[in-house]
CSV table of N, CA and C in Angstrom, one decimal:
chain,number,residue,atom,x,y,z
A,1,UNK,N,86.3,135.9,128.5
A,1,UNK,CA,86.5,135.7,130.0
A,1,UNK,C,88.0,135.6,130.3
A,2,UNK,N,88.1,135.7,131.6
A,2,UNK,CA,89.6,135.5,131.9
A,2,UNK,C,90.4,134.1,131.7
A,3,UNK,N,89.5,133.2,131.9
A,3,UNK,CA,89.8,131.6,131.6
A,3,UNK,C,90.1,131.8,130.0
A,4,UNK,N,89.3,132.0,129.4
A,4,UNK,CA,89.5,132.1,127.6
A,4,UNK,C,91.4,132.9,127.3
A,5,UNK,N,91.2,134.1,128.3
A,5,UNK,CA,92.5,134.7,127.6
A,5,UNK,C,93.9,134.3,128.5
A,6,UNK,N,93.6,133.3,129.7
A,6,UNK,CA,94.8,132.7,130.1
A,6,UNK,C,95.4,131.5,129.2
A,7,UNK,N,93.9,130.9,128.4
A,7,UNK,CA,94.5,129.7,127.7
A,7,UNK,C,95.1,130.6,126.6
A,8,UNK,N,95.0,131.4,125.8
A,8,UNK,CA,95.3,131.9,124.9
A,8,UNK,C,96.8,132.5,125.4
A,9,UNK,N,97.0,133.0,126.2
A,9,UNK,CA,98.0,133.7,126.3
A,9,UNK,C,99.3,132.5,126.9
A,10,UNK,N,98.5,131.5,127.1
A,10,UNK,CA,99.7,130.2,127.4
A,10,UNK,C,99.8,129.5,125.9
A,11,UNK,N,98.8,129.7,125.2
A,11,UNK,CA,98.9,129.1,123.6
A,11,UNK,C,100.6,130.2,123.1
A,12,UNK,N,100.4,131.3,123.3
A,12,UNK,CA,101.6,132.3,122.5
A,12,UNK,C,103.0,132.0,122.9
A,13,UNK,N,102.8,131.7,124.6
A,13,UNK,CA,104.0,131.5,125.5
A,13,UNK,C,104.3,130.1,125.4
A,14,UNK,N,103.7,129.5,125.0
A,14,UNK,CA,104.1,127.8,124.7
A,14,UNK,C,105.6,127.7,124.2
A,15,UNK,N,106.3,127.0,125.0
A,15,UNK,CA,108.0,126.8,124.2
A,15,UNK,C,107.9,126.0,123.1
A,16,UNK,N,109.0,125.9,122.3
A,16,UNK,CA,109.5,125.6,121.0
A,16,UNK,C,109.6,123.9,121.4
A,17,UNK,N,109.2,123.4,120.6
A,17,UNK,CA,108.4,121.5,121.2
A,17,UNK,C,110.1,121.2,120.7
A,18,UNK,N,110.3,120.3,121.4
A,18,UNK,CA,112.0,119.5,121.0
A,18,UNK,C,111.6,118.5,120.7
A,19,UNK,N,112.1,117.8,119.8
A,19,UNK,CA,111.9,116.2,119.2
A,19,UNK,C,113.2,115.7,119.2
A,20,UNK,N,113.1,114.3,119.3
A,20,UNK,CA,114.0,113.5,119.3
A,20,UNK,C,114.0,112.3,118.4
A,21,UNK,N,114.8,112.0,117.7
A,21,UNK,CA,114.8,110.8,116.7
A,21,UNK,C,116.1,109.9,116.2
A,22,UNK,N,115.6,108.8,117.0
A,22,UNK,CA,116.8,107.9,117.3
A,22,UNK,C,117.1,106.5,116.2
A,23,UNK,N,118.0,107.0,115.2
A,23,UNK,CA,118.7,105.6,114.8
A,23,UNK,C,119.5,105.9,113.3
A,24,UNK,N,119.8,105.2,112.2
A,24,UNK,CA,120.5,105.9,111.8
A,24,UNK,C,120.0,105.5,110.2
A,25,UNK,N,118.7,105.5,109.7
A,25,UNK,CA,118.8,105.0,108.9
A,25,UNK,C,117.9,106.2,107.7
A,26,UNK,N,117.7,105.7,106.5
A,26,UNK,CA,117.1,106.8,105.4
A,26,UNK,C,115.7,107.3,106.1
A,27,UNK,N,114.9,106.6,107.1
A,27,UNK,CA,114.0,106.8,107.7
A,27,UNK,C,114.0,107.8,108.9
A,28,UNK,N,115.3,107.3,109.5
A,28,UNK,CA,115.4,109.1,110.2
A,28,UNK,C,116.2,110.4,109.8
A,29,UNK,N,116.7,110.6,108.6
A,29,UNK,CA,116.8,111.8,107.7
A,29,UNK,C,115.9,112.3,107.4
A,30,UNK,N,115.3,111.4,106.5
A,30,UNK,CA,113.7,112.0,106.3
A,30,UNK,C,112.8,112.9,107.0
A,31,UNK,N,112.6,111.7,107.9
A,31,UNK,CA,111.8,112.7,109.1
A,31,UNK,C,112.4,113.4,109.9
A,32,UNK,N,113.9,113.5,110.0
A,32,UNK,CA,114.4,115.0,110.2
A,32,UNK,C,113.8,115.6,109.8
A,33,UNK,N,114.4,115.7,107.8
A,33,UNK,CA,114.1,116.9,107.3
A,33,UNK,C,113.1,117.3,106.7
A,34,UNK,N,112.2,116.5,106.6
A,34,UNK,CA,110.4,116.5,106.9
A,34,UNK,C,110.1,117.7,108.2
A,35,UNK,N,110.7,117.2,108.9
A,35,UNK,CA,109.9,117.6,110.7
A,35,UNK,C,110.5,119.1,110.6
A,36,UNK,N,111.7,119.5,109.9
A,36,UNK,CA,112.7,120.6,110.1
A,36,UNK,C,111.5,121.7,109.6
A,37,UNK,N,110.7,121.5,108.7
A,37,UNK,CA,109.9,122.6,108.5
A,37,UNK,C,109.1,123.3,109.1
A,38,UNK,N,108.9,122.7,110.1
A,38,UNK,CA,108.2,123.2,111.3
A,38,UNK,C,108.9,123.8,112.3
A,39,UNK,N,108.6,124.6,113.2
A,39,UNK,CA,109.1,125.1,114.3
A,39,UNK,C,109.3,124.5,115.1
A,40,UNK,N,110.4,123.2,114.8
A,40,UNK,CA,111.2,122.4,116.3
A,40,UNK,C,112.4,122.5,116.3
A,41,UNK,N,112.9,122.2,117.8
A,41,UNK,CA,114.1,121.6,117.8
A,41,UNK,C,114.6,119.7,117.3
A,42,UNK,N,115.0,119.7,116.4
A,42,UNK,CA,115.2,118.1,116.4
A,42,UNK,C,117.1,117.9,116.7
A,43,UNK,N,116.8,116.7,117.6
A,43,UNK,CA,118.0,116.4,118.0
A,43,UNK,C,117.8,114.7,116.8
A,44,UNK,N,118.9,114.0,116.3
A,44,UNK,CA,119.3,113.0,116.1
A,44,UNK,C,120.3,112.1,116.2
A,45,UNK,N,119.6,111.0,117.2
A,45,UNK,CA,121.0,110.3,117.9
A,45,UNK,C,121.2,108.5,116.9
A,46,UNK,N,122.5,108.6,116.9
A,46,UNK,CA,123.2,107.6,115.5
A,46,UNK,C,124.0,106.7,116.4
A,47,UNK,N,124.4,105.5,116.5
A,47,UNK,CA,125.3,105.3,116.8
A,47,UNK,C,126.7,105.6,117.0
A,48,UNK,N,127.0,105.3,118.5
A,48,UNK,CA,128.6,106.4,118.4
A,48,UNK,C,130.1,105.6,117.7
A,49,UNK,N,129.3,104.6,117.3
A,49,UNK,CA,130.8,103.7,116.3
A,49,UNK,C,130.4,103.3,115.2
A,50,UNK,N,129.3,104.1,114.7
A,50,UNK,CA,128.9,103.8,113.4
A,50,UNK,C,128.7,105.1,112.3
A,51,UNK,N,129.3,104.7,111.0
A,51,UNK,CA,129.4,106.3,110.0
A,51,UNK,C,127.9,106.0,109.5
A,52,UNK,N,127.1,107.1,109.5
A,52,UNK,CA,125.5,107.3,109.3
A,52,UNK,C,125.8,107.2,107.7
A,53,UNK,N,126.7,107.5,107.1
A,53,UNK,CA,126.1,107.2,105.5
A,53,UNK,C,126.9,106.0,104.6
A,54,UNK,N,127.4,104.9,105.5
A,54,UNK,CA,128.5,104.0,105.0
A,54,UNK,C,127.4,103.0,104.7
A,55,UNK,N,126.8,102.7,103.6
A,55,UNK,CA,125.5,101.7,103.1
A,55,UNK,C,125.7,101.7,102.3
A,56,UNK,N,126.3,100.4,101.6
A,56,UNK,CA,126.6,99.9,100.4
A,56,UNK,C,125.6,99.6,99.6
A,57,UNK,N,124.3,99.5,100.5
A,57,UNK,CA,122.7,99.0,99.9
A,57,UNK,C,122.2,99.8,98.6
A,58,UNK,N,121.3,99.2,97.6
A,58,UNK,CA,120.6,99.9,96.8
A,58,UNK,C,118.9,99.9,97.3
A,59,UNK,N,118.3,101.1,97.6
A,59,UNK,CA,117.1,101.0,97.6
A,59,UNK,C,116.3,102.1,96.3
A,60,UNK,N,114.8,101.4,96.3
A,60,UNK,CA,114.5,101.9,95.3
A,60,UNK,C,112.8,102.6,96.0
A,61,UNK,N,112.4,103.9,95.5
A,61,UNK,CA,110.9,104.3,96.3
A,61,UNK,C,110.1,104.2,95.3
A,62,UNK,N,109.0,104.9,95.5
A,62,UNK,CA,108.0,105.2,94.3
A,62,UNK,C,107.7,106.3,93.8
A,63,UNK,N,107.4,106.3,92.5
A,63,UNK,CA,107.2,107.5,92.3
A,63,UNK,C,106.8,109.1,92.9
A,64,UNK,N,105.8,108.6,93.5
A,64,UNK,CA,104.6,109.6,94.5
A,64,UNK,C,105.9,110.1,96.0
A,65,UNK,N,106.7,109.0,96.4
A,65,UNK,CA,108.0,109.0,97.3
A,65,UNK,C,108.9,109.9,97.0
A,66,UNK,N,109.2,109.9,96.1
A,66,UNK,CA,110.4,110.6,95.0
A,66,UNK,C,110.1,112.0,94.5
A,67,UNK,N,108.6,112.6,94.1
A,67,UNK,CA,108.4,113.9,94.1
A,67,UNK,C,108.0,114.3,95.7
A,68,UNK,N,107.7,113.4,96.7
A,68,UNK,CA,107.0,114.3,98.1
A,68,UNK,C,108.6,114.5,98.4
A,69,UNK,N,109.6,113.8,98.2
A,69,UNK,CA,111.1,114.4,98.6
A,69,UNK,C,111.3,115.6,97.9
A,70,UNK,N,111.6,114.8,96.8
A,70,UNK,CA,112.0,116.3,95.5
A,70,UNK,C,111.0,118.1,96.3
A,71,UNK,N,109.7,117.6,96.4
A,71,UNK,CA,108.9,119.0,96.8
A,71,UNK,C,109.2,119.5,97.9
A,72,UNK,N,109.8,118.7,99.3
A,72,UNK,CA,110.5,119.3,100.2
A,72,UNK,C,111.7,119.2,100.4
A,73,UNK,N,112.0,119.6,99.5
A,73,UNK,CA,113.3,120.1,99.3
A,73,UNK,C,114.5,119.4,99.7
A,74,UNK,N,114.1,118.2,100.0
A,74,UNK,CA,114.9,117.1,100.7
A,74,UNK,C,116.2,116.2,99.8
A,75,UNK,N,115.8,116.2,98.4
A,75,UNK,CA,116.2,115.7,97.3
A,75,UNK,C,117.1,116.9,96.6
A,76,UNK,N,118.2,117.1,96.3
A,76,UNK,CA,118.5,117.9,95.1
A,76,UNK,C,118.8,117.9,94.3
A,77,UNK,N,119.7,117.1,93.7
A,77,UNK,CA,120.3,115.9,92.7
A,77,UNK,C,119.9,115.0,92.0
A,78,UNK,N,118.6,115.4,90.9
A,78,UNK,CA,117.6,114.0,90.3
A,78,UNK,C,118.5,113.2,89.5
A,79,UNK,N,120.2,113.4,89.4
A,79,UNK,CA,120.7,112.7,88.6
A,79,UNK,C,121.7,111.9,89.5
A,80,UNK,N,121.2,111.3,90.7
A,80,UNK,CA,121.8,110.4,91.5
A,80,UNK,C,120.5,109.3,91.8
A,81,UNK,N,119.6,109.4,90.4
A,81,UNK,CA,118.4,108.6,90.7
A,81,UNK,C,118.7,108.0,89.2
A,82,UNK,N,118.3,106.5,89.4
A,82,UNK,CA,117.7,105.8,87.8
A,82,UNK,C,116.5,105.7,87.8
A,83,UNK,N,115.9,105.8,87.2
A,83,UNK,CA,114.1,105.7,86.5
A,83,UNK,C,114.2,104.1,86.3
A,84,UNK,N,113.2,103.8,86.9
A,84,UNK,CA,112.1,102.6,86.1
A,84,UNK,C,111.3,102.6,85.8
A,85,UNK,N,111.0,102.4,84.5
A,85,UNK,CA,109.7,102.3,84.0
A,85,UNK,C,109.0,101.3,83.3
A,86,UNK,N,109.6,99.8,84.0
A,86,UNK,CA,109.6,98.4,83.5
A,86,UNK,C,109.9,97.6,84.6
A,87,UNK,N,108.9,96.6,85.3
A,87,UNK,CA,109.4,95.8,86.3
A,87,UNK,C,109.3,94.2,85.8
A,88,UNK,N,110.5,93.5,85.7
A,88,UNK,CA,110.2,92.1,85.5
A,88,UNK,C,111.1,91.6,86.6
A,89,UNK,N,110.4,90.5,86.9
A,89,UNK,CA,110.6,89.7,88.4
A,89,UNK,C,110.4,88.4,87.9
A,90,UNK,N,111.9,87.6,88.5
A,90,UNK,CA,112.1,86.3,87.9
A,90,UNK,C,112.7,85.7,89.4
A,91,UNK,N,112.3,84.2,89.5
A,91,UNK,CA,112.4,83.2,90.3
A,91,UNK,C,113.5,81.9,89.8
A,92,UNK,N,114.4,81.5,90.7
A,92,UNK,CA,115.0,80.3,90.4
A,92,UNK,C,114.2,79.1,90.5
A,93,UNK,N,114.5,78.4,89.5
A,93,UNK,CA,113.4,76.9,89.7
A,93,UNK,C,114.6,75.8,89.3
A,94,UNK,N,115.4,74.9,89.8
A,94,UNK,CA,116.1,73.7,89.3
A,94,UNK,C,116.9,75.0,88.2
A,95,UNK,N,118.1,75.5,88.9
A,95,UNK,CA,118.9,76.3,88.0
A,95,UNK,C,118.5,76.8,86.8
A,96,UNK,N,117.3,77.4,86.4
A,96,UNK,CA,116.6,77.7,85.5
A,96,UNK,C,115.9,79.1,85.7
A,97,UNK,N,116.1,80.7,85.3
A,97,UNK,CA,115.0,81.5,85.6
A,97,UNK,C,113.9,81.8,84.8
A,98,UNK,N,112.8,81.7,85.8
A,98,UNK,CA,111.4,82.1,85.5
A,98,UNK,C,111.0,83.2,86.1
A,99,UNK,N,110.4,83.8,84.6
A,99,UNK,CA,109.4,85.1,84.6
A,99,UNK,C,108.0,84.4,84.9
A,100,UNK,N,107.8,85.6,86.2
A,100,UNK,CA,107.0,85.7,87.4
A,100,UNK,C,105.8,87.1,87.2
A,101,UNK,N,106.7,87.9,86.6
A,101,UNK,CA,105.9,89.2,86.8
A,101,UNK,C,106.5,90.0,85.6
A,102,UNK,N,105.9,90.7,85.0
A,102,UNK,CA,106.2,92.0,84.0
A,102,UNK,C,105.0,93.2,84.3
A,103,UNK,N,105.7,94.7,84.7
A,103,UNK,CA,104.7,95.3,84.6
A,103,UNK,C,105.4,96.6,83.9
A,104,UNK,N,104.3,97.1,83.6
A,104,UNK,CA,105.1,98.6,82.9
A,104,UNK,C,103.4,100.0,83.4
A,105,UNK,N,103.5,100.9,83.6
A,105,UNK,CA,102.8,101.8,83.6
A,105,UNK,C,102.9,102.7,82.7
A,106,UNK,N,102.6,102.3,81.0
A,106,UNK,CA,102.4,103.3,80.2
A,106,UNK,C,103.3,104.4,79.9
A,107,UNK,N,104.6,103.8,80.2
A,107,UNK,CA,105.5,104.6,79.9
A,107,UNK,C,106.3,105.7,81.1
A,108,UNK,N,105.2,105.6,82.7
A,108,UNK,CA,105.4,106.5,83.4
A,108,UNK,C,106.4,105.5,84.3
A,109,UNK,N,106.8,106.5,85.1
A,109,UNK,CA,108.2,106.2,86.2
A,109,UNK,C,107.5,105.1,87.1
A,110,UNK,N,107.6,104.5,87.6
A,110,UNK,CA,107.2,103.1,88.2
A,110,UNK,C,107.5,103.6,89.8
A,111,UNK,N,109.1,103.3,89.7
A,111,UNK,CA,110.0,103.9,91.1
A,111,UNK,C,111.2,104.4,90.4
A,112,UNK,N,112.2,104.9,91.4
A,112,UNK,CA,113.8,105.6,91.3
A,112,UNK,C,114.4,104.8,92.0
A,113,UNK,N,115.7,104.9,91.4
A,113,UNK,CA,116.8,103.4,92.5
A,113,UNK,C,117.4,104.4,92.3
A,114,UNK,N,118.3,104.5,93.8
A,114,UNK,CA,119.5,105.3,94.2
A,114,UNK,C,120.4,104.2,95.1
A,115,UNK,N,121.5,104.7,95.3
A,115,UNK,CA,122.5,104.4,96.4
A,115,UNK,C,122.5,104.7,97.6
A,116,UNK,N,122.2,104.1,98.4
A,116,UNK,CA,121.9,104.8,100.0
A,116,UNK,C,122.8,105.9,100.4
A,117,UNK,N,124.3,104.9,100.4
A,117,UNK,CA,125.5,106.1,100.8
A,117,UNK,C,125.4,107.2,100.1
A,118,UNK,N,124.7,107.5,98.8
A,118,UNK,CA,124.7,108.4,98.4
A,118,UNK,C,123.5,109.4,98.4
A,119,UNK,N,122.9,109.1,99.2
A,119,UNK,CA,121.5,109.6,99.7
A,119,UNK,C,121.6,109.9,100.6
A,120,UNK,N,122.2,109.3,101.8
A,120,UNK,CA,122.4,109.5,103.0
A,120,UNK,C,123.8,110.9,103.2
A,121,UNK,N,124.5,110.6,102.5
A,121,UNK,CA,125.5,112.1,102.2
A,121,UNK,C,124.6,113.1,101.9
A,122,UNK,N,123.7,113.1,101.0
A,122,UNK,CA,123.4,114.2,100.8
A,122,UNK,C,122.5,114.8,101.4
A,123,UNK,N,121.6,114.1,102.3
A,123,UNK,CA,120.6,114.6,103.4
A,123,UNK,C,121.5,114.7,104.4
A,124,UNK,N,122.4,113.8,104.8
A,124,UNK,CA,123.4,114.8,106.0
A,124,UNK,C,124.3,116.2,106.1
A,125,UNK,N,124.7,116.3,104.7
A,125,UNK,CA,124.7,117.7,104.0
A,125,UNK,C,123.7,118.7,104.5
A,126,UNK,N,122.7,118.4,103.9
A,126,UNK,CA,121.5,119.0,104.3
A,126,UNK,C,121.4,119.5,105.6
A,127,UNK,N,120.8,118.2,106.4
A,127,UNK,CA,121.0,118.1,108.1
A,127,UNK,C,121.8,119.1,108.2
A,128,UNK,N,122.7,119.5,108.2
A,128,UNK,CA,124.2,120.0,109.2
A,128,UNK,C,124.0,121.5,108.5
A,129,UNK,N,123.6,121.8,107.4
A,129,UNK,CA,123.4,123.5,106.8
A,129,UNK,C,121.5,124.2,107.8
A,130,UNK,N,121.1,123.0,108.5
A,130,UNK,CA,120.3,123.4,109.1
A,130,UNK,C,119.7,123.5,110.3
A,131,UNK,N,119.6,124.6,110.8
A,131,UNK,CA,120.3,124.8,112.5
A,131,UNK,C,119.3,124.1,113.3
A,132,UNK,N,117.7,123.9,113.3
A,132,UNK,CA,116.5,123.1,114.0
A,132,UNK,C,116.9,121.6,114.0
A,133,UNK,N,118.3,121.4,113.2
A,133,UNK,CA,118.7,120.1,113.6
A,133,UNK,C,120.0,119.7,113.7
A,134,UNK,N,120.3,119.0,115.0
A,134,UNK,CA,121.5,118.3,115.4
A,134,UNK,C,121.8,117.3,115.4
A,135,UNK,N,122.8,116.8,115.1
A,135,UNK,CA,123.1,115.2,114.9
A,135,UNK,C,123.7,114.9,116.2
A,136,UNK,N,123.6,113.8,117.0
A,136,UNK,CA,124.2,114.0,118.1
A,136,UNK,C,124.7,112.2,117.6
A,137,UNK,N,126.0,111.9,117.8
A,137,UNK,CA,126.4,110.6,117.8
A,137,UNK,C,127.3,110.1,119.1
A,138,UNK,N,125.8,109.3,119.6
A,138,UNK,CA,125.8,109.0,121.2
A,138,UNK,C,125.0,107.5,121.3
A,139,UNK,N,125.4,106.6,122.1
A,139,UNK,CA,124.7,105.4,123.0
A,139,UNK,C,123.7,106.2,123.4
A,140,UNK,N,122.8,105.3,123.1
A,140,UNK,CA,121.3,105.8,123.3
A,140,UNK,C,121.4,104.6,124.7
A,141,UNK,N,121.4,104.7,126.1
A,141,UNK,CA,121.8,103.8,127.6
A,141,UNK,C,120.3,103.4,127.8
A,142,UNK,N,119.2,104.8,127.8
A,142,UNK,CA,117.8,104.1,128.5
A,142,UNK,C,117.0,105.4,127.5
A,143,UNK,N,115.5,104.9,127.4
A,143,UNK,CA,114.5,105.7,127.1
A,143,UNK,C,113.3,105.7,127.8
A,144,UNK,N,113.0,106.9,128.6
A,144,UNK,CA,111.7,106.5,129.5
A,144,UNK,C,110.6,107.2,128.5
A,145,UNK,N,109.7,107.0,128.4
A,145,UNK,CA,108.2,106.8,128.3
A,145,UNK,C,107.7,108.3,129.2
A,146,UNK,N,107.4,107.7,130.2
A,146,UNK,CA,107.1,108.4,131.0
A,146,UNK,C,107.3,109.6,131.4
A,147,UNK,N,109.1,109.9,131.4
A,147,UNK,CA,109.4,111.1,131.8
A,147,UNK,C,109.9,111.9,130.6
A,148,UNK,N,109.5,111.1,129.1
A,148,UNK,CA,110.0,111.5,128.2
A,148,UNK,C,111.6,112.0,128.1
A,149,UNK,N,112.3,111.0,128.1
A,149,UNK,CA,113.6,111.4,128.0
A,149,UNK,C,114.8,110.7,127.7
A,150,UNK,N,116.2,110.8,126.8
A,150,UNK,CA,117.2,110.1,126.8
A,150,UNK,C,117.8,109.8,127.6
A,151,UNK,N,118.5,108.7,127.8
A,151,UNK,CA,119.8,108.5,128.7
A,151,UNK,C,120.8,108.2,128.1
A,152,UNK,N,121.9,108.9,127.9
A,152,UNK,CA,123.3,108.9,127.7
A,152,UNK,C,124.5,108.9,128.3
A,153,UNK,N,125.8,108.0,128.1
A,153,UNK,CA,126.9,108.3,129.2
A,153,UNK,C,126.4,108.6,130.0
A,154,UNK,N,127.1,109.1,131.3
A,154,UNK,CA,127.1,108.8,132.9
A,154,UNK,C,126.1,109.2,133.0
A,155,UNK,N,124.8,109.2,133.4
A,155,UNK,CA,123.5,109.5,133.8
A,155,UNK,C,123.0,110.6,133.2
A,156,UNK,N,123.8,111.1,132.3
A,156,UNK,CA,123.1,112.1,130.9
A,156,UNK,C,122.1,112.0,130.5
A,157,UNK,N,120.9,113.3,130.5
A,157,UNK,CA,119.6,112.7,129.9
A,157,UNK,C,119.4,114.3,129.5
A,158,UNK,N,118.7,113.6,128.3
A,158,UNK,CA,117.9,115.1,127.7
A,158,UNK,C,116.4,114.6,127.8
A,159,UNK,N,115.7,115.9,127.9
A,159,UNK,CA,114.3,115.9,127.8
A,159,UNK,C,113.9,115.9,126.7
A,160,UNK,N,112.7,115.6,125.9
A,160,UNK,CA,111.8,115.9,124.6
A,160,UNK,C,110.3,116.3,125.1
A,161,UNK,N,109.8,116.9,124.1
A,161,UNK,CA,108.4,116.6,123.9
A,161,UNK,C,108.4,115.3,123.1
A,162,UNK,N,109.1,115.0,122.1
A,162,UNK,CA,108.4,113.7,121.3
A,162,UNK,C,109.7,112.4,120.8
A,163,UNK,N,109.4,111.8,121.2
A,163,UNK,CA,110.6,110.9,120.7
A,163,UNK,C,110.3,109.4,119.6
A,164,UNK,N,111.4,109.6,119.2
A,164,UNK,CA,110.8,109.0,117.4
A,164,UNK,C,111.5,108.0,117.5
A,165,UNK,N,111.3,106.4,117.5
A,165,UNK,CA,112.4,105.5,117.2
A,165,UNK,C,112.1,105.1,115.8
A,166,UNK,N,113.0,104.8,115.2
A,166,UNK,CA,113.0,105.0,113.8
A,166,UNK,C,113.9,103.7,113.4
C-alpha cells in the first residue's frame, strides 16, 4: 500500500543519527569507539582546561573487558597490559597485614592492569585517525532533555539524536 512504501521510503531517507558524549573519562573513549562502528556522527565534549589523558591512575578490567576491547579494535598494544593471574587482598589491623582473600583461576588471566594515561593516549590516537568522531573541548553551559541539545559559549547549541553523560 502507499502507507507501507512511505514508511519505507522515510526508513532509506532517514539522516545519519548524531550522538553526543559528554566527559572525559576511559568510559567515554570506549563508547566512542564502540559507538564509531556504526553509522554515526559522534561528537565528544571534554573539559576546556583539562588534558583528556593526564591520569596518573592505575586501573585494572577483566578478562572478558580486555578481549571485547582487543576484538574491537579498540586496544592495540597487549604489551601496555600486566596479566593477573593471582589475587590476594590484605587489610590493616593494629599495624599488622592481614590476608583477607587469595584467589587464582587455574592458571587463567583473572584481569589486565594498565595505566590510564596510557590508555587514554592511545584511544585518543585512535579517536582523531577516525572521522565519525570529533573531540570537541568545550564547557558543556546547559543540557536540555527535551530539545535534545548542548549549550556552549555564548548561546551555542548543537542538536543530537542521543546524548551520553558518561
Amino acid at each position: 500500500t502507499l502507507y507501507h512504501f512511505n514508511l519505507i521510503d522515510k526508513f532509506f531517507k532517514m539522516k545519519k543519527q548524531k550522538i553526543c558524549i559528554i566527559g572525559d573519562g576511559l568510559a567515554v573513549l570506549t563508547t566512542a569507539l564502540t559507538l564509531s562502528n556504526l553509522d554515526l556522527d559522534i561528537d565528544v565534549y571534554y573539559k576546556k582546561n583539562k588534558n583528556i589523558v593526564n591520569d596518573k591512575r592505575i586501573t585494572a578490567i577483566s578478562e572478558s573487558n580486555f578481549k571485547f576491547l582487543y576484538r574491537k579494535n579498540i586496544l592495540k598494544r597487549k604489551k601496555s597490559f600486566w596479566s593477573c593471574k593471582k589475587i590476594s587482598l590484605y587489610y590493616e589491623y593494629k599495624n599488622n597485614l592481614k590476608n583477607f582473600l587469595n584467589f587464582e583461576n587455574q592458571g587463567k588471566d583473572l584481569m589486565h592492569i594498565f595505566k590510564n594515561d596510557t590508555m587514554k593516549n592511545e584511544m585518543v590516537k585512535k579517536i582523531k585517525s577516525e572521522k565519525k568522531i570529533k573531540l570537541q573541548k568545550k564547557i558543556i553551559k546547559n543540557i536540555s532533555q527535551k530539545e535534545n541539545y548542548v549549550e556552549f559559549g555564548k548561546n551555542k547549541k548543537a542538536y543530537y539524536d542521543l546524548i551520553i553523560l558518561c
